[in-house]
Short mmCIF file of C-alpha atoms and ligand atoms in Angstrom, two decimals:
data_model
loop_
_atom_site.label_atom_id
_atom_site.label_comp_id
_atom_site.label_asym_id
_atom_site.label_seq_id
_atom_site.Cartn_x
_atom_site.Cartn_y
_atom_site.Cartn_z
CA UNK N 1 0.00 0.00 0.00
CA UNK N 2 1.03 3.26 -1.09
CA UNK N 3 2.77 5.16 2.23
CA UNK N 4 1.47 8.92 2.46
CA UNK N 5 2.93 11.67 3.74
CA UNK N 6 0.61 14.46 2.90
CA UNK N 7 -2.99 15.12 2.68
CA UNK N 8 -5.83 17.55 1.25
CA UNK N 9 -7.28 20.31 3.79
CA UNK N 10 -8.71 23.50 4.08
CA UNK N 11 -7.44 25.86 5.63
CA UNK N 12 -8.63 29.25 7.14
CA UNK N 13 -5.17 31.27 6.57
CA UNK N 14 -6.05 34.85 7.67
CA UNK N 15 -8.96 36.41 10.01
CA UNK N 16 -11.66 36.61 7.44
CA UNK N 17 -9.88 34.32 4.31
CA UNK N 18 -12.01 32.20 2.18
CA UNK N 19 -11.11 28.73 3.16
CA UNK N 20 -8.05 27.32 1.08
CA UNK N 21 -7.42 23.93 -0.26
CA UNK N 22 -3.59 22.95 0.50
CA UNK N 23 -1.58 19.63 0.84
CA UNK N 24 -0.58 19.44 4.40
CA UNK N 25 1.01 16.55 6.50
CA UNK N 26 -1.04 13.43 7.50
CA UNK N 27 -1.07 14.60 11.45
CA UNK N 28 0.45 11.75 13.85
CA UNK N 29 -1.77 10.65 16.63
CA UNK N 30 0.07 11.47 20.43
CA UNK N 31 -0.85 9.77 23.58
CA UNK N 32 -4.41 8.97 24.04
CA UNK N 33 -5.27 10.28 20.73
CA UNK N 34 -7.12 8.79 17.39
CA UNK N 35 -6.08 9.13 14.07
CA UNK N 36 -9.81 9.69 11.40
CA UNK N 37 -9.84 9.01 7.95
CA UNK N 38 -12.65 11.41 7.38
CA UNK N 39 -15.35 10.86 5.37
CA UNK N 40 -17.95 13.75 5.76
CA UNK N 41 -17.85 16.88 7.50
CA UNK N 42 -20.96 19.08 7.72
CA UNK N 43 -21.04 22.21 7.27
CA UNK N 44 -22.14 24.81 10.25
CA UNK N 45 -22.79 28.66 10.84
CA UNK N 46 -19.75 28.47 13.51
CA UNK N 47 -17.21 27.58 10.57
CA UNK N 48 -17.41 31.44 10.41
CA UNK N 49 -15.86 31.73 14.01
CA UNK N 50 -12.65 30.10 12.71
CA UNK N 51 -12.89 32.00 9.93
CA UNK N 52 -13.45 35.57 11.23
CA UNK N 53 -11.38 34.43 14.17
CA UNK N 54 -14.17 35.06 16.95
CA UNK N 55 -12.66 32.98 19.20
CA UNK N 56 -9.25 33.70 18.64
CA UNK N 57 -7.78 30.76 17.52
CA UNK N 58 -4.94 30.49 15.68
CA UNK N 59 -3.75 30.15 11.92
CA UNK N 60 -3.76 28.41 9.85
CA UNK N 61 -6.25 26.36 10.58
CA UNK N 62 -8.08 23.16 9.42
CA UNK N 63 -12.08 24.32 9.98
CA UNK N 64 -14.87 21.78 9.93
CA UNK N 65 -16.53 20.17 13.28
CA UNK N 66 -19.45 17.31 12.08
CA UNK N 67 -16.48 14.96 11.00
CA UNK N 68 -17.54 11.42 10.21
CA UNK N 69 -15.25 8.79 9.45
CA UNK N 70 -13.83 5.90 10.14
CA UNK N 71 -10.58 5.15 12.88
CA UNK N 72 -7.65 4.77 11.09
CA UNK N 73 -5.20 4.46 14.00
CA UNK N 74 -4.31 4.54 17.44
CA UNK N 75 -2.15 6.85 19.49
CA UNK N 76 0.00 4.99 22.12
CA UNK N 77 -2.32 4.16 25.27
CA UNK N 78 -6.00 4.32 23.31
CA UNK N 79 -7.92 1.07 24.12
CA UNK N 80 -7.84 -0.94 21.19
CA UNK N 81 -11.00 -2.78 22.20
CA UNK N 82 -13.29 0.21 22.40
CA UNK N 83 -11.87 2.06 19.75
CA UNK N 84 -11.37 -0.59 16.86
CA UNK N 85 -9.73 0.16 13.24
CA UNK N 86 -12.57 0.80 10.86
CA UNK N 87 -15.10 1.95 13.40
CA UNK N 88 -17.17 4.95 12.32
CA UNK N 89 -16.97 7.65 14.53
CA UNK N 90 -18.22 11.20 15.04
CA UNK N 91 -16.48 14.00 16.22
CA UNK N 92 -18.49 17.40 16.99
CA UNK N 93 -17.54 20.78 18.33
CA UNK N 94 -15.98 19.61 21.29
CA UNK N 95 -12.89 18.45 20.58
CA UNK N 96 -12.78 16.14 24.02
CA UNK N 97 -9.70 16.41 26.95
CA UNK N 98 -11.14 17.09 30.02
CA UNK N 99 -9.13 16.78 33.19
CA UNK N 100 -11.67 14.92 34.91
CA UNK N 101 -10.56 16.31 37.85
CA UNK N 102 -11.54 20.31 37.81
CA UNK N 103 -14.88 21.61 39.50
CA UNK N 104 -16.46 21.54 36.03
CA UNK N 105 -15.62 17.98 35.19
CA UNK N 106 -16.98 16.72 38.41
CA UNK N 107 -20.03 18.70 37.96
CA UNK N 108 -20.61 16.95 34.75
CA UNK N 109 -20.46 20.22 32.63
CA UNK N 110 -16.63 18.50 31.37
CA UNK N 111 -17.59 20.58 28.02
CA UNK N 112 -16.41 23.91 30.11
CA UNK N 113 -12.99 22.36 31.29
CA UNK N 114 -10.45 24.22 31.05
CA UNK N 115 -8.71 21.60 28.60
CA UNK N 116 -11.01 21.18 26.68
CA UNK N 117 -10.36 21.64 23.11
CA UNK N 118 -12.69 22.73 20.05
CA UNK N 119 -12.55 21.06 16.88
CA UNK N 120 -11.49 23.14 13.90
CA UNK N 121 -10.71 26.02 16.34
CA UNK N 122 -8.28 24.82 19.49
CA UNK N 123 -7.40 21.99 16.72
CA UNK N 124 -7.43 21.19 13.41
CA UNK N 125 -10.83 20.40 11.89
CA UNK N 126 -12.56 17.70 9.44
CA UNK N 127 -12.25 19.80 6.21
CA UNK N 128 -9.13 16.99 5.71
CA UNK N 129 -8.65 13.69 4.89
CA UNK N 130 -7.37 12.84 8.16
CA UNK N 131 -8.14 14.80 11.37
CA UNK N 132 -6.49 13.54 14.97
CA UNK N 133 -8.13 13.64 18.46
CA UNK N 134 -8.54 12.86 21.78
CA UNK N 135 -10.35 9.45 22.18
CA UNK N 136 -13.04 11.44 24.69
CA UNK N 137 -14.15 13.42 21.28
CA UNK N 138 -15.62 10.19 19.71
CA UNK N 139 -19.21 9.00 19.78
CA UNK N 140 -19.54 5.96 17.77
CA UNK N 141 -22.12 6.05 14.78
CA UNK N 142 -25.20 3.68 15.56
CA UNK N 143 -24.90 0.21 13.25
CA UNK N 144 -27.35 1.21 9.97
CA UNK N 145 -27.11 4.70 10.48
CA UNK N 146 -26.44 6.74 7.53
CA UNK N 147 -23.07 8.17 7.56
CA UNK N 148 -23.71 11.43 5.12
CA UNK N 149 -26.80 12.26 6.75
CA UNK N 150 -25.21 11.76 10.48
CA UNK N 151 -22.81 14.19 9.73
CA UNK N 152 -25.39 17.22 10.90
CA UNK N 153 -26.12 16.06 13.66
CA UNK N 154 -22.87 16.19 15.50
CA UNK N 155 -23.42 20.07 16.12
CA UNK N 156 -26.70 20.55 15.14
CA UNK N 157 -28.68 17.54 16.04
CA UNK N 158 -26.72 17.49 19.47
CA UNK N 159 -27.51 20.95 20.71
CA UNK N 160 -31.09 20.67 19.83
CA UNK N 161 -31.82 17.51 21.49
CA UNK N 162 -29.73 18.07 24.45
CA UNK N 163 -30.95 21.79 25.03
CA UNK N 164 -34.63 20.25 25.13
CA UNK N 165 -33.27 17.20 27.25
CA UNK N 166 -32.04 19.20 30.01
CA UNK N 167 -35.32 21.33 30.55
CA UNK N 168 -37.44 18.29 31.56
CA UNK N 169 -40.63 19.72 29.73
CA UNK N 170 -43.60 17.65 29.97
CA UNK N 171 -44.62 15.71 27.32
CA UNK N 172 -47.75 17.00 25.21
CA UNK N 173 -45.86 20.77 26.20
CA UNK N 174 -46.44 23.13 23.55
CA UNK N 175 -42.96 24.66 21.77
CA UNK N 176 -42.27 26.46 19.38
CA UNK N 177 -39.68 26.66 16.65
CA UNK N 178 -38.69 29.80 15.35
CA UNK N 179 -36.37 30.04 12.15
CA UNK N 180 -37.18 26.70 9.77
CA UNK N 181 -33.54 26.40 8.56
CA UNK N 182 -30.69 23.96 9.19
CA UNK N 183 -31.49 23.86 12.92
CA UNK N 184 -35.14 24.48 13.21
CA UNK N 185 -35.75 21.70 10.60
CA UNK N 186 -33.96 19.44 12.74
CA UNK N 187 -35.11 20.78 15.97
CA UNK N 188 -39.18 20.01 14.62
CA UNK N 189 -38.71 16.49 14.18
CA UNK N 190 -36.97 15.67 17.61
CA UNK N 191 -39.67 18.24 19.39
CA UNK N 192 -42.14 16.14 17.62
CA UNK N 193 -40.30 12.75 18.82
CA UNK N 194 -39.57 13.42 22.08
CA UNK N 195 -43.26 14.12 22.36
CA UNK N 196 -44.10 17.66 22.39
CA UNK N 197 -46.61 19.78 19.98
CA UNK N 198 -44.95 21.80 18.01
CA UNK N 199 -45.53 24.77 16.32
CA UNK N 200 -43.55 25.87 13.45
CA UNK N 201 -42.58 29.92 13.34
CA UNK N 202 -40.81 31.37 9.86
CA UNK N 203 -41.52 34.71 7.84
CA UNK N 204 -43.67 33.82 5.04
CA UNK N 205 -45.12 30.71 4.37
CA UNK N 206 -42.70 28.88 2.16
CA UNK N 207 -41.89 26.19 4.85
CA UNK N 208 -44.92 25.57 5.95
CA UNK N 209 -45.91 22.66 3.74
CA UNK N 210 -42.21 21.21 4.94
CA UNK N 211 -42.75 22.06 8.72
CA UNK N 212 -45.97 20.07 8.54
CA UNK N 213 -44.04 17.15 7.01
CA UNK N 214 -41.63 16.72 9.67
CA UNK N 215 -44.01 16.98 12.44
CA UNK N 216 -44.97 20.94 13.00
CA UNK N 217 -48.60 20.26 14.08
CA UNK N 218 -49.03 24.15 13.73
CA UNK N 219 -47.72 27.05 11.32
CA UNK N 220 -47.16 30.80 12.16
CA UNK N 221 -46.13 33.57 10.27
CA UNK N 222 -44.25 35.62 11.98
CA UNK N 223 -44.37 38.13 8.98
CA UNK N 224 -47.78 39.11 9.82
CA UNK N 225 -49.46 41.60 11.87
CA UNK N 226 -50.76 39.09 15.34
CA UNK N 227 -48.66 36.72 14.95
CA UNK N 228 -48.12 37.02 18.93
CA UNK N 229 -51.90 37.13 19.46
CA UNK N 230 -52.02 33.63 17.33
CA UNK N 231 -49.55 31.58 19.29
CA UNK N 232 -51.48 32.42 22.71
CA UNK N 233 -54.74 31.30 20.77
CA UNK N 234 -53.06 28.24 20.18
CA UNK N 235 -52.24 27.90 23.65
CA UNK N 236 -50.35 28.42 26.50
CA UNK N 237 -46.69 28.04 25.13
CA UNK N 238 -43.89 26.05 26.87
CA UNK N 239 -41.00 26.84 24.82
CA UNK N 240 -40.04 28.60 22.38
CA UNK N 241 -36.23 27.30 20.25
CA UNK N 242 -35.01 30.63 18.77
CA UNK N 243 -32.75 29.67 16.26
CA UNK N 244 -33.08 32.57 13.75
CA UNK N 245 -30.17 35.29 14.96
CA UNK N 246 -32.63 38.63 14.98
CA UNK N 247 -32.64 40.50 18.26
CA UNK N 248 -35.63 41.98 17.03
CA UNK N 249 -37.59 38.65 18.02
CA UNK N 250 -36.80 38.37 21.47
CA UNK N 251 -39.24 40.44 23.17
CA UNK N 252 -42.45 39.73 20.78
CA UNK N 253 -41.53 35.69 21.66
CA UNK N 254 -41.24 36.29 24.93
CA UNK N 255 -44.58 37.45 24.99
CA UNK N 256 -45.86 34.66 23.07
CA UNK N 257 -44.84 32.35 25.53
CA UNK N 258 -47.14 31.41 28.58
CA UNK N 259 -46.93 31.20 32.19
CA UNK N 260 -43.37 29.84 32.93
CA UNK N 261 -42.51 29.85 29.33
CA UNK N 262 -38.88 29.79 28.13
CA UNK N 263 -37.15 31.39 25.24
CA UNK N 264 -33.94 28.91 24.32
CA UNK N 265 -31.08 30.74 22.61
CA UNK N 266 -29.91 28.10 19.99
CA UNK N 267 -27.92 31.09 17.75
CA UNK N 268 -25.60 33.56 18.64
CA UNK N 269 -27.34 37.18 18.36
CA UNK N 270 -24.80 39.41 17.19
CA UNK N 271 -26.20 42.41 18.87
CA UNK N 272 -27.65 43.27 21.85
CA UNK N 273 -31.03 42.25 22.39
CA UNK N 274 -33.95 43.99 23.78
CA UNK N 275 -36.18 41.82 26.44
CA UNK N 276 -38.82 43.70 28.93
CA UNK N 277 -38.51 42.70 32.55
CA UNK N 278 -41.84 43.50 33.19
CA UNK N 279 -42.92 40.95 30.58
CA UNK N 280 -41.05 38.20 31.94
CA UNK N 281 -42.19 38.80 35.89
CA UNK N 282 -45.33 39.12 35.03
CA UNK N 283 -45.45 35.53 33.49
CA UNK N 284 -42.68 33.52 34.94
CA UNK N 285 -40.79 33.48 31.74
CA UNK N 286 -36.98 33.06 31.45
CA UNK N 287 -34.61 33.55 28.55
CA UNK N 288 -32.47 30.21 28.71
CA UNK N 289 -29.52 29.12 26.33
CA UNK N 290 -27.44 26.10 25.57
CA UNK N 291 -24.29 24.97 24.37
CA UNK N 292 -23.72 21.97 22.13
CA UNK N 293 -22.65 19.15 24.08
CA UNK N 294 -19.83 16.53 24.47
CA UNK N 295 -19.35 13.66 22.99
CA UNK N 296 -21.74 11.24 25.58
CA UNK N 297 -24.29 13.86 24.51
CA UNK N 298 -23.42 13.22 21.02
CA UNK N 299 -23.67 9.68 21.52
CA UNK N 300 -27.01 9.75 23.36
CA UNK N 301 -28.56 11.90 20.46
CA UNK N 302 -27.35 9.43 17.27
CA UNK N 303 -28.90 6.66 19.24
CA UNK N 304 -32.02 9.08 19.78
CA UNK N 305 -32.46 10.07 16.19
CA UNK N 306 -31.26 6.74 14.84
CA UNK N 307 -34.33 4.92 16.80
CA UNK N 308 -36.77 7.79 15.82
CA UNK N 309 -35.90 7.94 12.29
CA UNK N 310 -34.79 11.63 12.78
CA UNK N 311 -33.24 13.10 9.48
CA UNK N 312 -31.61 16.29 8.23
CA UNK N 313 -32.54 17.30 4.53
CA UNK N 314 -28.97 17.91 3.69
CA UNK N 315 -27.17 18.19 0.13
CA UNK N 316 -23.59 17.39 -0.37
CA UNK N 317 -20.63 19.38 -1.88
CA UNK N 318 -17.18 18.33 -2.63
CA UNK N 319 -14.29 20.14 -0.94
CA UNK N 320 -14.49 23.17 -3.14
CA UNK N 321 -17.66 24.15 -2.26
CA UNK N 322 -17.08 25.36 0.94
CA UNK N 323 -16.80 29.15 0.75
CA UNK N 324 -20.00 28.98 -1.33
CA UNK N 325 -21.44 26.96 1.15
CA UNK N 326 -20.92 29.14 3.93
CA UNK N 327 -21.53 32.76 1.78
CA UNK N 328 -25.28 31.37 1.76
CA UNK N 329 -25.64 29.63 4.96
CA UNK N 330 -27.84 31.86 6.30
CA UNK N 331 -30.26 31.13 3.67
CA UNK N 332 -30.20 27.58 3.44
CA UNK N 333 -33.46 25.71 3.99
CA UNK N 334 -30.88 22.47 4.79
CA UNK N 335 -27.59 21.18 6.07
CA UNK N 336 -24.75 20.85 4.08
CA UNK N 337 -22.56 18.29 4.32
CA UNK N 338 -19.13 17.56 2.30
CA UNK N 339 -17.44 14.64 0.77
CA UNK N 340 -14.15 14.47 1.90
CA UNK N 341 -13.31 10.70 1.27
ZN1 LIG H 401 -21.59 23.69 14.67
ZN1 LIG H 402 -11.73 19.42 33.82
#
């Protein structure tokens, strides 16, 4: 077999550089560390924080943080047994080693350890043939899933289902969704599956038809004059996901919601956001957020969406694609996933 040295990957070079395709060395996995021969790597709005350099990382650097692929080899000390050659894995945003040892660990928030690295920020991404990592990044992709449209939900799918997870709703609780794109498509179907009513919220009614298909058992517009006045007709609302990034929706959702009602941060707003006090006292209500999660949360959600069928619409690009890809992502109705192997 042919013995390489170098690889494809792109590369964010400069704060705010298109992403460049370069031949790099195959990285070497150290000490507790996994060697991936990637397959896919999804595409996701926080690409743009390696490549505006938001969170100060370094360059260059290899972005990309829904890899799938398959292990290709093992750093000295990695348990052969649980982490077998030709496994497919999943790495998300959080690029695993945690002390296990610091007040966050213990707590079982080991996602804000100090040591903990991000993937495609603190290290080199999946836009690559080969990506290495600490064995605590990998969940292991459920036998039958499907590995292209898995990819998505290794950021996406695991901050949606875990942000619901962890707010103990009861089931039959009215949410809502607000913003039908790459997350709130995904975040319908496992509202709908882990048993809630949901009700779908976009400007316009282009998704609606879509919404309904994945499970939205109710459609607003929130385009139109009353939209508030509509969601407390429908009932007294629970939750509502807010994963469109306008600070302008804040307050109107947070009257929308009922007694006790949360509003769940999903996006970054990049502005300050207006939100009445009054509004929220008056009803109980809370503005909540949530973080992706690590890689037992990743794990937990495959299983999840691989036993309820839960699917991203997602179309696939090769390599190049990517700056397109991103230049549009806040339009996309979908995920986008590339084809690295
Ligand atoms: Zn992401
Ligand atoms: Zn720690």
């Amino acid at each position: 077999m042919e013995d390489r040295k170098t690889m494809s990957a792109g590369v964010f070079k400069k704060v705010g550089g298109n992403l460049e395709i370069v031949k790099m060395s195959i990285p070497k996995p150290k000490q507790g560390w996994v060697r991936i021969k990637v397959h896919y790597c999804g595409v996701c709005h926080s690409d743009n924080s390696c490549k505006y350099g938001i969170l100060k990382n370094e360059y260059p650097r290899v972005s990309g943080h829904e890899v799938l692929g398959e292990i290709e080899k093992l750093g000295d000390g990695v348990d052969p047994i649980k982490f077998k050659i030709g496994h497919l894995v999943g790495v998300g945003w959080n690029g695993g080693n945690h002390c296990g040892s610091c007040r966050e660990c213990l707590n079982n928030n080991r996602l804000f350890c100090k040591n903990s690295l991000i993937t495609g920020i603190s290290i080199d991404g999946g836009y690559a043939e080969y990506i290495v990592v600490p064995s605590d990044a990998l969940a292991f992709i459920p036998e039958g899933m499907n590995a292209e449209e898995t990819a998505p939900l290794l950021c996406a799918g695991v901050t949606v289902y875990c942000s619901l997870k962890n707010q103990n709703f009861k089931k039959g609780s009215l949410v809502g969704v607000l913003g039908i794109g790459g997350l709130g498509h995904l975040a319908i179907q496992f509202c709908k599956k882990m048993g809630y009513e949901v009700i779908a919220m976009s400007r316009g009614n282009s998704k609606e038809k879509t919404s309904r298909e994945l499970g939205a058992s109710h459609f607003v517009d929130i385009a139109k004059e009353g939209w508030v006045e509509q969601m407390k007709q429908i009932g007294s609302v629970e939750c509502i996901l807010l994963t469109a990034p306008f600070p302008h929706l804040v307050q109107p959702s947070l009257e929308a919601l009922g007694v006790n009602g949360k509003l769940l941060l999903l996006c970054i707003i990049p502005e300050p956001f207006f939100a009445d006090s009054l509004t929220m006292i008056l009803g109980n209500k809370s503005i909540v957020s949530w973080y992706v999660g690590n890689s037992n949360d990743i794990q937990d959600t495959l299983d999840f969406a691989h036993k309820n069928h839960i699917k991203p619409i997602i179309q696939t690009f090769p390599l190049q694609a990517v700056n397109e890809v991103l230049d549009k992502i806040n339009e996309a109705n979908f995920r986008s996933v590339i084809k690295i192997l």
